[in-house]
Short mmCIF file of C-alpha atoms in Angstrom, two decimals:
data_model
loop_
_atom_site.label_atom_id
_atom_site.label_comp_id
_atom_site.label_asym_id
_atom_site.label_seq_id
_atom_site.Cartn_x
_atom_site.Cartn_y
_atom_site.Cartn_z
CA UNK H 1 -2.75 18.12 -0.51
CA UNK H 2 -5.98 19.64 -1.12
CA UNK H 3 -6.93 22.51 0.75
CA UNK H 4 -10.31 20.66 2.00
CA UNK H 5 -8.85 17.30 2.82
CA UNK H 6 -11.20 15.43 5.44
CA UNK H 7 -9.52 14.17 8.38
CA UNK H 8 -10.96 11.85 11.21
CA UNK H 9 -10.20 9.49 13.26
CA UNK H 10 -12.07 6.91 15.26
CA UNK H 11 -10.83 6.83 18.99
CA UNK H 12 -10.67 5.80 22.59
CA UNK H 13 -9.11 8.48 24.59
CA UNK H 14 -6.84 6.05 26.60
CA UNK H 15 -5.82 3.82 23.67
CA UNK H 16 -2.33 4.25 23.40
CA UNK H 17 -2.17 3.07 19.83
CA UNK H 18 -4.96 5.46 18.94
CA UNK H 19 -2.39 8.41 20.72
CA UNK H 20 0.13 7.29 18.15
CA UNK H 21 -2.08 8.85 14.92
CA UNK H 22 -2.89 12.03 17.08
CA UNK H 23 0.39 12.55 17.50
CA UNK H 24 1.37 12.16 14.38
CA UNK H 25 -1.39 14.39 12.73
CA UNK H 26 -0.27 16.94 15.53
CA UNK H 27 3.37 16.51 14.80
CA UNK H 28 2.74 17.28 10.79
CA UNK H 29 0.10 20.26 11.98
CA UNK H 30 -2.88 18.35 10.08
CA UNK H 31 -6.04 19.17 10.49
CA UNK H 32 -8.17 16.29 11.97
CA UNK H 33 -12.02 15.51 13.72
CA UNK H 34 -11.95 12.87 16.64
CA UNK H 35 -15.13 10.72 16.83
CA UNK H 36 -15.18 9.10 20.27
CA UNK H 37 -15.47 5.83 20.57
CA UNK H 38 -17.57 3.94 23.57
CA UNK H 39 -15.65 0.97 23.82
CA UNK H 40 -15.23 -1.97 24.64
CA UNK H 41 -19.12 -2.67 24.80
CA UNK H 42 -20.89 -0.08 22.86
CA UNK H 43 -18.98 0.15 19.19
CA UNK H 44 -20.61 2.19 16.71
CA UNK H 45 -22.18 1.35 13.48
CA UNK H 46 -19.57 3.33 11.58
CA UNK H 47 -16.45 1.51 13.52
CA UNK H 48 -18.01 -1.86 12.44
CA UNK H 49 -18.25 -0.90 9.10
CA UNK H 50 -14.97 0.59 8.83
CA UNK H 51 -12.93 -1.72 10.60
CA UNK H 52 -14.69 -4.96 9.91
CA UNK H 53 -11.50 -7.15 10.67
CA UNK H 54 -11.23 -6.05 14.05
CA UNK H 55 -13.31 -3.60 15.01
CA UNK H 56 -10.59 -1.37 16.63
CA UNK H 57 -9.79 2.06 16.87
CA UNK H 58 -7.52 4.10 15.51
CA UNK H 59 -9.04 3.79 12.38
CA UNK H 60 -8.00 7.25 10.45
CA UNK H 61 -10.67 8.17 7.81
CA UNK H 62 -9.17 10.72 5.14
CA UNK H 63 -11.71 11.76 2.48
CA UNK H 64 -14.12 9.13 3.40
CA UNK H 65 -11.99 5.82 2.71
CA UNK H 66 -10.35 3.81 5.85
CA UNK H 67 -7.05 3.03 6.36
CA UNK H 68 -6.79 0.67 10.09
CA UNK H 69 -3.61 -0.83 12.46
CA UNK H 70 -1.76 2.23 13.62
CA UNK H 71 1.89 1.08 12.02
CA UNK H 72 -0.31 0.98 8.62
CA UNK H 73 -1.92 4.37 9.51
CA UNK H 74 1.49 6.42 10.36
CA UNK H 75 2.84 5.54 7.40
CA UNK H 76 0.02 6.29 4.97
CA UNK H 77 -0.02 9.18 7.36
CA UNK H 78 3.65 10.33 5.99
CA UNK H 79 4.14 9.13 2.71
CA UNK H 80 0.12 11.29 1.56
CA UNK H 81 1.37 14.45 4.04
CA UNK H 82 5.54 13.93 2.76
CA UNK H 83 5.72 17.67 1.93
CA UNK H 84 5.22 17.97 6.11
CA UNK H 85 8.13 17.99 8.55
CA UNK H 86 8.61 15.92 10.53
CA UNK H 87 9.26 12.55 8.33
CA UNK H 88 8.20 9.73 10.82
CA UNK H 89 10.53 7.33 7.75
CA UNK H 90 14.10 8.24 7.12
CA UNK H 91 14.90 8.39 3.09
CA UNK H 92 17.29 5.81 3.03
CA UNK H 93 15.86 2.04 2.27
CA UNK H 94 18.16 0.59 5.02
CA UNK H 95 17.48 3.23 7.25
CA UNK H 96 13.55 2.91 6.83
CA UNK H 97 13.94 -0.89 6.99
CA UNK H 98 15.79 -0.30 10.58
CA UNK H 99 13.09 2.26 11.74
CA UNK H 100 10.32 -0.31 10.45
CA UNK H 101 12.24 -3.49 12.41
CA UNK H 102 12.06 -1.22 15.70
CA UNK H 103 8.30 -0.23 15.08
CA UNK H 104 7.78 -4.01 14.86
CA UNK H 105 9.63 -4.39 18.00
CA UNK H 106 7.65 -2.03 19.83
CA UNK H 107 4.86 -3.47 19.06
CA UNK H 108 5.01 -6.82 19.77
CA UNK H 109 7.85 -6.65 22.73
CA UNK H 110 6.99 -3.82 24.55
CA UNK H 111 2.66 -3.20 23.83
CA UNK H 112 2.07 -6.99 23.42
CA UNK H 113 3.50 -7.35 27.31
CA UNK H 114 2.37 -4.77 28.71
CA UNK H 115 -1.38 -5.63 28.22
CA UNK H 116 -0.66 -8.52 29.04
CA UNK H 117 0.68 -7.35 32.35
CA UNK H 118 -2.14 -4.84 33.03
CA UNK H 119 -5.07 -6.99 31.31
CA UNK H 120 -4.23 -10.55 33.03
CA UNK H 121 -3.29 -12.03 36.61
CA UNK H 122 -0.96 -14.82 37.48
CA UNK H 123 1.46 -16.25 35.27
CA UNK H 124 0.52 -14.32 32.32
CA UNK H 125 1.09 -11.34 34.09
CA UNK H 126 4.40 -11.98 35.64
CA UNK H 127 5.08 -13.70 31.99
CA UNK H 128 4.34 -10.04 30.85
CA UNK H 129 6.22 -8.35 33.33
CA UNK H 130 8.98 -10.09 32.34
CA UNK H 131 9.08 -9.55 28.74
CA UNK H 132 8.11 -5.77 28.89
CA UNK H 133 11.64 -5.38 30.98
CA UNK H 134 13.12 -7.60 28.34
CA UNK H 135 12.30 -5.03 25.47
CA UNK H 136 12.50 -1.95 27.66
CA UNK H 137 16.08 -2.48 28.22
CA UNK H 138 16.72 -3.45 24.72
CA UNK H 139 15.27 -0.01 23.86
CA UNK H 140 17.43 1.54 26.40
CA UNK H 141 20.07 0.49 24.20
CA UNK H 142 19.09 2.06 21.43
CA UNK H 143 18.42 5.89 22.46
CA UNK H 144 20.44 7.94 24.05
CA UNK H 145 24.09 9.42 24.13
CA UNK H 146 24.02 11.62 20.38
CA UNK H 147 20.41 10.06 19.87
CA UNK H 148 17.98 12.15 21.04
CA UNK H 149 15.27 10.19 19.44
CA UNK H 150 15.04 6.96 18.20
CA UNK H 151 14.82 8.75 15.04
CA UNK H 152 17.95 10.11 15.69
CA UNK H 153 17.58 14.14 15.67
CA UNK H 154 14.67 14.34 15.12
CA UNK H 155 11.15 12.48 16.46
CA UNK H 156 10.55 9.43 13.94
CA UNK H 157 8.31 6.34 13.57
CA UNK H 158 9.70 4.54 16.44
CA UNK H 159 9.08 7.33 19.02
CA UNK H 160 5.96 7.99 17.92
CA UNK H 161 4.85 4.32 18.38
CA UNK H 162 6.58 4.06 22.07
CA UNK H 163 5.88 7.19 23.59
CA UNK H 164 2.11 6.69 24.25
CA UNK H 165 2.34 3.46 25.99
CA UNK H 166 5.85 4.62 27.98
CA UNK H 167 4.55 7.90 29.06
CA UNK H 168 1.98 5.35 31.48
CA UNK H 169 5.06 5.29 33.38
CA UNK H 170 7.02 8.21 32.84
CA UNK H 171 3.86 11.17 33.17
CA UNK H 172 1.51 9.28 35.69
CA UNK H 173 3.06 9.21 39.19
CA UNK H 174 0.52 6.61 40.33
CA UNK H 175 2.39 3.56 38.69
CA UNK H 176 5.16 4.51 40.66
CA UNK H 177 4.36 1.17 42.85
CA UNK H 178 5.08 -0.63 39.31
CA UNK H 179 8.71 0.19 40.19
CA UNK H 180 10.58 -1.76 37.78
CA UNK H 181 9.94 0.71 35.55
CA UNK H 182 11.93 3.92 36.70
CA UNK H 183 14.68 6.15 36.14
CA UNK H 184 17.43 4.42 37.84
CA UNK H 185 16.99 1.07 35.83
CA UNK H 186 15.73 3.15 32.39
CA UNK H 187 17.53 6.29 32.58
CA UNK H 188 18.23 6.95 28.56
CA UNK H 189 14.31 6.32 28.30
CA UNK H 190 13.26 8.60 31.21
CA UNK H 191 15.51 11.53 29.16
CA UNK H 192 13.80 10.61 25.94
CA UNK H 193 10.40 10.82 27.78
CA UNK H 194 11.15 14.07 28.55
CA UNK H 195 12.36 15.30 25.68
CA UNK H 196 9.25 13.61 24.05
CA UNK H 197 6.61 15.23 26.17
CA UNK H 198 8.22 18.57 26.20
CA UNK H 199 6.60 18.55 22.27
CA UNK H 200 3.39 20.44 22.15
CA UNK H 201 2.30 17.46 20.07
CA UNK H 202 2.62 14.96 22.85
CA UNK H 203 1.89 17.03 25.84
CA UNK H 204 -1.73 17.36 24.41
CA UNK H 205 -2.21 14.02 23.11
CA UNK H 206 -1.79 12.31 26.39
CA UNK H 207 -4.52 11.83 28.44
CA UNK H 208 -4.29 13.51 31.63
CA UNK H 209 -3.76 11.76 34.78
CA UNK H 210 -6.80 12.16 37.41
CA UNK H 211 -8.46 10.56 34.38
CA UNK H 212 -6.21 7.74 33.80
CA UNK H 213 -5.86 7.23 37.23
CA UNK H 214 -9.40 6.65 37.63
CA UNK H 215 -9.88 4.45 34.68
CA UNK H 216 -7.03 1.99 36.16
CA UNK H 217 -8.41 2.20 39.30
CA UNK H 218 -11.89 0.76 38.72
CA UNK H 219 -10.72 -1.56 36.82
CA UNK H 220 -7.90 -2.35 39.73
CA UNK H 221 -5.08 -2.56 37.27
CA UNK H 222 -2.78 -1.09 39.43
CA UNK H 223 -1.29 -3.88 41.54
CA UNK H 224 1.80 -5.27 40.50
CA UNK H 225 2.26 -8.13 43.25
CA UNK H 226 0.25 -10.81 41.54
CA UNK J 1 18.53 2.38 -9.39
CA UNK J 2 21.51 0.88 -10.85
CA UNK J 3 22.32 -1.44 -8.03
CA UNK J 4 25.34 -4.32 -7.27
CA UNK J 5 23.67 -7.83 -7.32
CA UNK J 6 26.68 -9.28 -5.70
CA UNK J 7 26.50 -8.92 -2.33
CA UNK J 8 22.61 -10.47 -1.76
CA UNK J 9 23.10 -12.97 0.59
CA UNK J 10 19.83 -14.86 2.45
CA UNK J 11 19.71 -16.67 5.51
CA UNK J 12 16.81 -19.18 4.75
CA UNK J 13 15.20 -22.95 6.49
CA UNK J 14 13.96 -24.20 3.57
CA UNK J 15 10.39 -25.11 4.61
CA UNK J 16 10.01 -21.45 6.34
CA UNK J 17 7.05 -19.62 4.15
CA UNK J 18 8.98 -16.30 5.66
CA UNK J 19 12.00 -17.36 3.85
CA UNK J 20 10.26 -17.95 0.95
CA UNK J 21 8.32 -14.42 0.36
CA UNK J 22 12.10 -12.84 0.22
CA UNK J 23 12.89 -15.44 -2.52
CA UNK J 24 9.31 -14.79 -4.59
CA UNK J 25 10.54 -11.13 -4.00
CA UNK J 26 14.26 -11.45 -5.28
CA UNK J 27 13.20 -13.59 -8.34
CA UNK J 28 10.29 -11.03 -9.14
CA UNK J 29 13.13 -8.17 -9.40
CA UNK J 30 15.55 -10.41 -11.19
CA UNK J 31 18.43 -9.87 -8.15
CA UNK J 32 21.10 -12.92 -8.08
CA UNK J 33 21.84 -13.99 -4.38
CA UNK J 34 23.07 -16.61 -2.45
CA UNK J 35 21.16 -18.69 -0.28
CA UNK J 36 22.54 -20.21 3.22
CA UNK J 37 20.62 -22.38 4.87
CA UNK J 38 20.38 -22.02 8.20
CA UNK J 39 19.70 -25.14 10.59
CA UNK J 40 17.68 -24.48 13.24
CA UNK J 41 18.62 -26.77 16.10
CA UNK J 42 22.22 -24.82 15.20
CA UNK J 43 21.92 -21.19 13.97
CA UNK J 44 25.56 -19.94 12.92
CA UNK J 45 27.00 -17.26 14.17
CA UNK J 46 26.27 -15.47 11.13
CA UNK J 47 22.64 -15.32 11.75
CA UNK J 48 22.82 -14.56 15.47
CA UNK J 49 25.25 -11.53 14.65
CA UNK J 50 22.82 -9.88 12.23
CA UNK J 51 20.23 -10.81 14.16
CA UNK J 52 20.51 -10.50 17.56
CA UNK J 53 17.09 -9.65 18.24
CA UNK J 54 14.81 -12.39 16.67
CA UNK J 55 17.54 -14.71 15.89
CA UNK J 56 15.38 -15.96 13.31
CA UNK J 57 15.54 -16.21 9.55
CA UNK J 58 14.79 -14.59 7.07
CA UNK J 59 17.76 -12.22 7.31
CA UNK J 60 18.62 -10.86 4.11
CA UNK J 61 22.48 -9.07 3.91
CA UNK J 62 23.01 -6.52 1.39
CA UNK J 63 26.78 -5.34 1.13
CA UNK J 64 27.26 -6.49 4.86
CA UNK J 65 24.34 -4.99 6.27
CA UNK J 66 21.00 -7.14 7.59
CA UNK J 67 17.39 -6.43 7.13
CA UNK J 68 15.19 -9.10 9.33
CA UNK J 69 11.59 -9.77 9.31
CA UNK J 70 10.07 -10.87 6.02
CA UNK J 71 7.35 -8.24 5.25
CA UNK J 72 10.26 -5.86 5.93
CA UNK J 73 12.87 -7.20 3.91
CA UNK J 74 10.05 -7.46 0.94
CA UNK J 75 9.67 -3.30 1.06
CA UNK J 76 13.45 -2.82 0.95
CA UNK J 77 13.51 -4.99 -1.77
CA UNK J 78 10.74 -2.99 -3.36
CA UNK J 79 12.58 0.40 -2.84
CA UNK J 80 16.08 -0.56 -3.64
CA UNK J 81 15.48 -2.69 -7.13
CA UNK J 82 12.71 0.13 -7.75
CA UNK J 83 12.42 -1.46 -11.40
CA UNK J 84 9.67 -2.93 -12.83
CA UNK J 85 7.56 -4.66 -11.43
CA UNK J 86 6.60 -3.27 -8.44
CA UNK J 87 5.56 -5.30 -5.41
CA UNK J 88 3.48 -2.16 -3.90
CA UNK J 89 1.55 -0.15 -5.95
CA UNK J 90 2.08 3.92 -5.55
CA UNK J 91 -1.08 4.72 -4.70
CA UNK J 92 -0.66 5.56 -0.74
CA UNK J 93 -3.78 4.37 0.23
CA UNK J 94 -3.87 1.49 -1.88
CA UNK J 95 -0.19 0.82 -0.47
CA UNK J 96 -1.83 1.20 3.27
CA UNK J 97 -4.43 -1.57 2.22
CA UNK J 98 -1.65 -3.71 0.75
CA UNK J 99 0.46 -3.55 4.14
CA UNK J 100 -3.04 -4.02 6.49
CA UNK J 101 -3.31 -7.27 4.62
CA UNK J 102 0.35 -8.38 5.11
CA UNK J 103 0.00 -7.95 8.19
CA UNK J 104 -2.98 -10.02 8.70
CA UNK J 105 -1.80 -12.58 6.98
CA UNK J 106 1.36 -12.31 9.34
CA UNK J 107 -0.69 -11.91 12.47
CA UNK J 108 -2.61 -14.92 11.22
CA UNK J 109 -2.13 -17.58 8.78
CA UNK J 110 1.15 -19.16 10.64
CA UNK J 111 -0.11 -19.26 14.18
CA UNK J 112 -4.14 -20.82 13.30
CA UNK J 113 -2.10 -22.97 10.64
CA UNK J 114 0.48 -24.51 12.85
CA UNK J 115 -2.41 -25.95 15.42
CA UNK J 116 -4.01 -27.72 12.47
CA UNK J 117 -0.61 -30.01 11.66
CA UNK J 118 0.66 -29.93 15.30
CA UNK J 119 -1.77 -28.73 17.47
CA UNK J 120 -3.57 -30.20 20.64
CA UNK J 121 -5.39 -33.06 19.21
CA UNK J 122 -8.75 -32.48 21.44
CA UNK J 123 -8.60 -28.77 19.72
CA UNK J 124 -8.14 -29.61 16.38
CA UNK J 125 -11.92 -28.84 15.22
CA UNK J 126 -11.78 -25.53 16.87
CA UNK J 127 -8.39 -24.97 15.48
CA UNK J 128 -9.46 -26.10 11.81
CA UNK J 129 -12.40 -24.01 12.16
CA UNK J 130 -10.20 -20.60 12.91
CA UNK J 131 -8.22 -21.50 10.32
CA UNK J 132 -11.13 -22.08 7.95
CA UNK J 133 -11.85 -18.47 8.67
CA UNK J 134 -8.87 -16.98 8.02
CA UNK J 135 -8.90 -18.40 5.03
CA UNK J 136 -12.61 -17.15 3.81
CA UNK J 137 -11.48 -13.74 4.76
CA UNK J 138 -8.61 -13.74 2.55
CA UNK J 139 -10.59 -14.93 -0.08
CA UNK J 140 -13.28 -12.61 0.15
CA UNK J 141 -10.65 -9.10 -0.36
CA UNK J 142 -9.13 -11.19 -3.10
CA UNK J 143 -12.52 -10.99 -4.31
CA UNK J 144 -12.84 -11.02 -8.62
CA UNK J 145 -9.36 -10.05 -8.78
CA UNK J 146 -7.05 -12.10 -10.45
CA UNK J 147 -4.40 -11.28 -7.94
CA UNK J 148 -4.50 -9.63 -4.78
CA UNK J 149 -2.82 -7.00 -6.27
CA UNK J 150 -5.55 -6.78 -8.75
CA UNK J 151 -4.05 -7.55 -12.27
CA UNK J 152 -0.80 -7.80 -11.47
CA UNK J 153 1.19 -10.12 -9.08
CA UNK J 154 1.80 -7.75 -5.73
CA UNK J 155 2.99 -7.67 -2.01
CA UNK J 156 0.09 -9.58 -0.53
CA UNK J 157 0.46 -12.42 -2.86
CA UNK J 158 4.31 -12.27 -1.78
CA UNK J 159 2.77 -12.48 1.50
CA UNK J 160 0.68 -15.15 1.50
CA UNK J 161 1.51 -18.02 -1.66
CA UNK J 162 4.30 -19.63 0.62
CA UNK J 163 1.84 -21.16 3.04
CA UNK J 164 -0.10 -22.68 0.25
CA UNK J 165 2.89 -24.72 -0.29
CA UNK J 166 2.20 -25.94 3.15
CA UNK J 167 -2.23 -26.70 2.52
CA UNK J 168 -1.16 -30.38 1.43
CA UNK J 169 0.26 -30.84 5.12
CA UNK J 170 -2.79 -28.92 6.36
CA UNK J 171 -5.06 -31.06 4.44
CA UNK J 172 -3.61 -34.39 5.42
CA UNK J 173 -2.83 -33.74 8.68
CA UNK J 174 -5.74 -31.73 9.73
CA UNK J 175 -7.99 -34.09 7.73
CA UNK J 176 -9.79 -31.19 5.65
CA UNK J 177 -10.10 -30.13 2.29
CA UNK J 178 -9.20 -26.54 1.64
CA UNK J 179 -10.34 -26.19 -1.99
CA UNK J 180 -14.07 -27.34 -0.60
CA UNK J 181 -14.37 -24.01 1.52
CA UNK J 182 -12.18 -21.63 -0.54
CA UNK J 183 -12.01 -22.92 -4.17
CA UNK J 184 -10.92 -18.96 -5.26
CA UNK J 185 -8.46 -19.19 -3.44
CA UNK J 186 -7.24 -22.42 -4.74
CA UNK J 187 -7.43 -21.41 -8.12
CA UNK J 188 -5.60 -17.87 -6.90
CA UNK J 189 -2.88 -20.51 -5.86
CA UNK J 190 -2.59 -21.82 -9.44
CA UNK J 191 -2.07 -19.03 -10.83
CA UNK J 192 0.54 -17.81 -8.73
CA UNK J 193 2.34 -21.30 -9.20
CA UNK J 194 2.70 -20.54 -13.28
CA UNK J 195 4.95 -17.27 -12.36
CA UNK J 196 8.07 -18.61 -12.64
CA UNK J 197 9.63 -16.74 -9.16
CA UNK J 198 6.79 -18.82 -7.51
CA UNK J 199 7.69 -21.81 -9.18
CA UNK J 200 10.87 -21.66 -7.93
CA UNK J 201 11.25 -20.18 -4.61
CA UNK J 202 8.40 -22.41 -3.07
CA UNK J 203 9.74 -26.33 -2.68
CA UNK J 204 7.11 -28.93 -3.10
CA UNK J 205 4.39 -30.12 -1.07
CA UNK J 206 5.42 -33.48 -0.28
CA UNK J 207 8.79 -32.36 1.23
CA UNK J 208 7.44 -29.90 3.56
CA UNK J 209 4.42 -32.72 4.88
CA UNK J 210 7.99 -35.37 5.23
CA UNK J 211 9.34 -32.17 7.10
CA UNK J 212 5.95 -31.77 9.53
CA UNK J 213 5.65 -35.39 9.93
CA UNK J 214 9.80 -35.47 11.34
CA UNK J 215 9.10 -31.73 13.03
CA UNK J 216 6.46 -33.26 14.75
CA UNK J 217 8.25 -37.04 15.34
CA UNK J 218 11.02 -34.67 17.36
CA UNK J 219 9.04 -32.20 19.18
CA UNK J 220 5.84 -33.61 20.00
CA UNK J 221 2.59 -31.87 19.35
CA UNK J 222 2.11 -28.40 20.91
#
């Protein structure tokens, strides 16, 4: 790639889909900008123009032209950077096609639950409790044993989409009261946590936890008995 | 890539616009399968081995093994029959827009479509109206373009001409005309419908409104 690529991204330092890119930029060692985003009440121009559909961060800007959704971002992300280790996509069309299903699952099992577990009250939020154990566990299955990563030896697409949003509960020690998320009942994701956030790549992408803690606090997302 | 046609099999319900993108996407590429259909008050144990997950068709089997989820199953196709014509362009970031609209459309069109045939009745205007919406932004990235894949039929068209098999049960049961807000996109449709592997993958209107019009006779509205 061209030796004066331009790489930025449009963020919100607690988005967890918005860690994913970082992460991934860090992971290939590319050179990137962060513009910080005020959200949710105070979106800039240049978000609104660039993400028009939803007017969400991450939106990565390389060279001046959008690409938005973080799935769609990681792998623009690794098919323009290929020449980079790691490959977030196996080689292999079956193999991709498995990483891709899991990415999907993620997303919409594990993310899609768990905001609606922090974000809601009531039956929503036990709804969401119970759906984010649902996937958890399926994930259990699938790391773990000779799989170090979902990606098997190395970090892929699917750990790069998970970690963010799992490391609430692995890294922070205050959603310890949110204990049906632990190591006794997850204890092939708790290793893979650690393994992930040993990485110099996620260690610094994850937003440290005074901050965090503050964050859920005023906005009292940290009760779990509702 | 030189690759055996004879172990393509699809788990399909006929009236599922999923189902249908992997058929578009098998006929584009010229790949012989076969076709189960699955029923859905009964899925066979076929379909709930390869996919445990979801459970849910499309599941397409290639020498044994399953791919699930449509968008999905449309790369692989893609990659392994990497003949012409491709569904994705090779541009990365054109690819990247290509996939961001896929997976509007999937985020979308289904969910704001299914409340117009069989949604609450005192939310129909709302629901026509979202769906309305959807529909204008779809037609305004198609744009001047002949396709959405610009001149040549692509991955978003995969993506999204199955549902328009479904706009005469919108239209009749939602009591709206589709062409009156988005006649581009209308005439997109007809052109889609003179490839042949639309032709033939998408059944025709009439059947899927008799199937909305039992779905709804058994289940009620939602």
């Amino acid at each position: 790639m061209a030796k004066n690529d331009e790489v930025i991204m449009l963020d919100f330092w607690l988005s967890p889909y918005a860690r994913r890119v970082q992460i991934a930029l860090e992971e290939k060692g590319i050179k990137y900008e962060i513009k910080e985003e005020d959200l949710p009440n105070n979106k800039s121009t240049l978000l609104l123009q660039l993400n028009p559909v939803y007017k969400k961060v991450p939106v990565l800007i390389h060279n001046g032209k959008p690409i938005c959704e973080s799935l769609v971002v990681l792998e623009y992300i690794d098919e323009v950077w290929n020449h980079k280790s790691p490959s977030l996509l196996p080689s292999d069309p079956y193999h991709r096609a498995q990483a891709r299903f899991w990415a999907d699952y993620v997303d919409k099992k594990i993310y899609d639950n768990a905001m609606k577990f922090f974000k809601t009250e009531g039956e929503e939020k036990e709804d969401g409790k119970k759906g984010l154990i649902e996937g958890l566990k399926v994930m259990e299955e699938q790391v773990g044993g000779d799989r170090t990563y979902f990606g098997g030896d190395n970090i892929g697409l699917v750990d790069v989409i998970l970690v963010p949003l799992f490391s609430w509960f692995y890294v922070y020690k205050f959603t310890n009261n949110l204990n049906f998320v632990s190591q006794e009942s997850f204890p092939n994701l708790f290793a893979w946590a650690k393994k992930c956030t040993e990485r110099d790549s996620v260690s610094k992408c994850i937003p440290k936890e005074q901050k965090v803690f503050e964050h859920f606090q005023q906005r009292n997302l940290l009760n779990s008995d509702q | 890539m030189g690759e055996d046609n004879s172990n393509v099999v699809l788990l399909d319900f006929w009236p599922s616009s999923y189902g249908m993108r992997v058929k578009i996407a098998l006929q584009e590429k010229g790949v012989s399968y076969e076709c189960r259909q699955e029923d859905f008050e009964a899925k066979s144990s076929l379909l709930l081995e390869m996919n445990p997950i979801h459970k849910m068709i499309p599941v397409l089997i290639h020498n044994g093994k399953p791919i699930c989820e449509s968008l999905n199953i449309v790369e692989y196709i893609d990659e392994v029959w990497n003949h012409k014509p491709s569904l994705l362009p090779s541009d990365p970031y054109k690819r990247s827009q290509a996939r961001f609209w896929g997976n509007y459309i999937d985020k979308n069109v289904y969910s704001r479509g299914k409340k117009v045939w069989n949604g609450k009745v005192e939310e129909k205007e709302e629901s026509k109206k979202q769906f309305i919406e959807c529909l204008k932004m779809l037609e305004e990235e198609l744009g001047e373009k002949p396709y959405f894949g610009g001149d040549e039929f692509g991955y978003v068209d995969v993506a999204l001409v199955p549902f328009t098999s479904w706009f005469y049960t919108y239209e009749t049961l939602g009591n709206l005309s589709i062409e009156a807000f988005v006649p581009k996109l209308v005439g997109w449709t007809k052109r889609c419908m003179e490839k042949q592997s639309v032709a033939k993958s998408l059944p025709h209107p009439h059947n899927i409104y008799d199937f909305a019009l039992k779905y709804r006779e058994a289940h009620g509205y939602e």
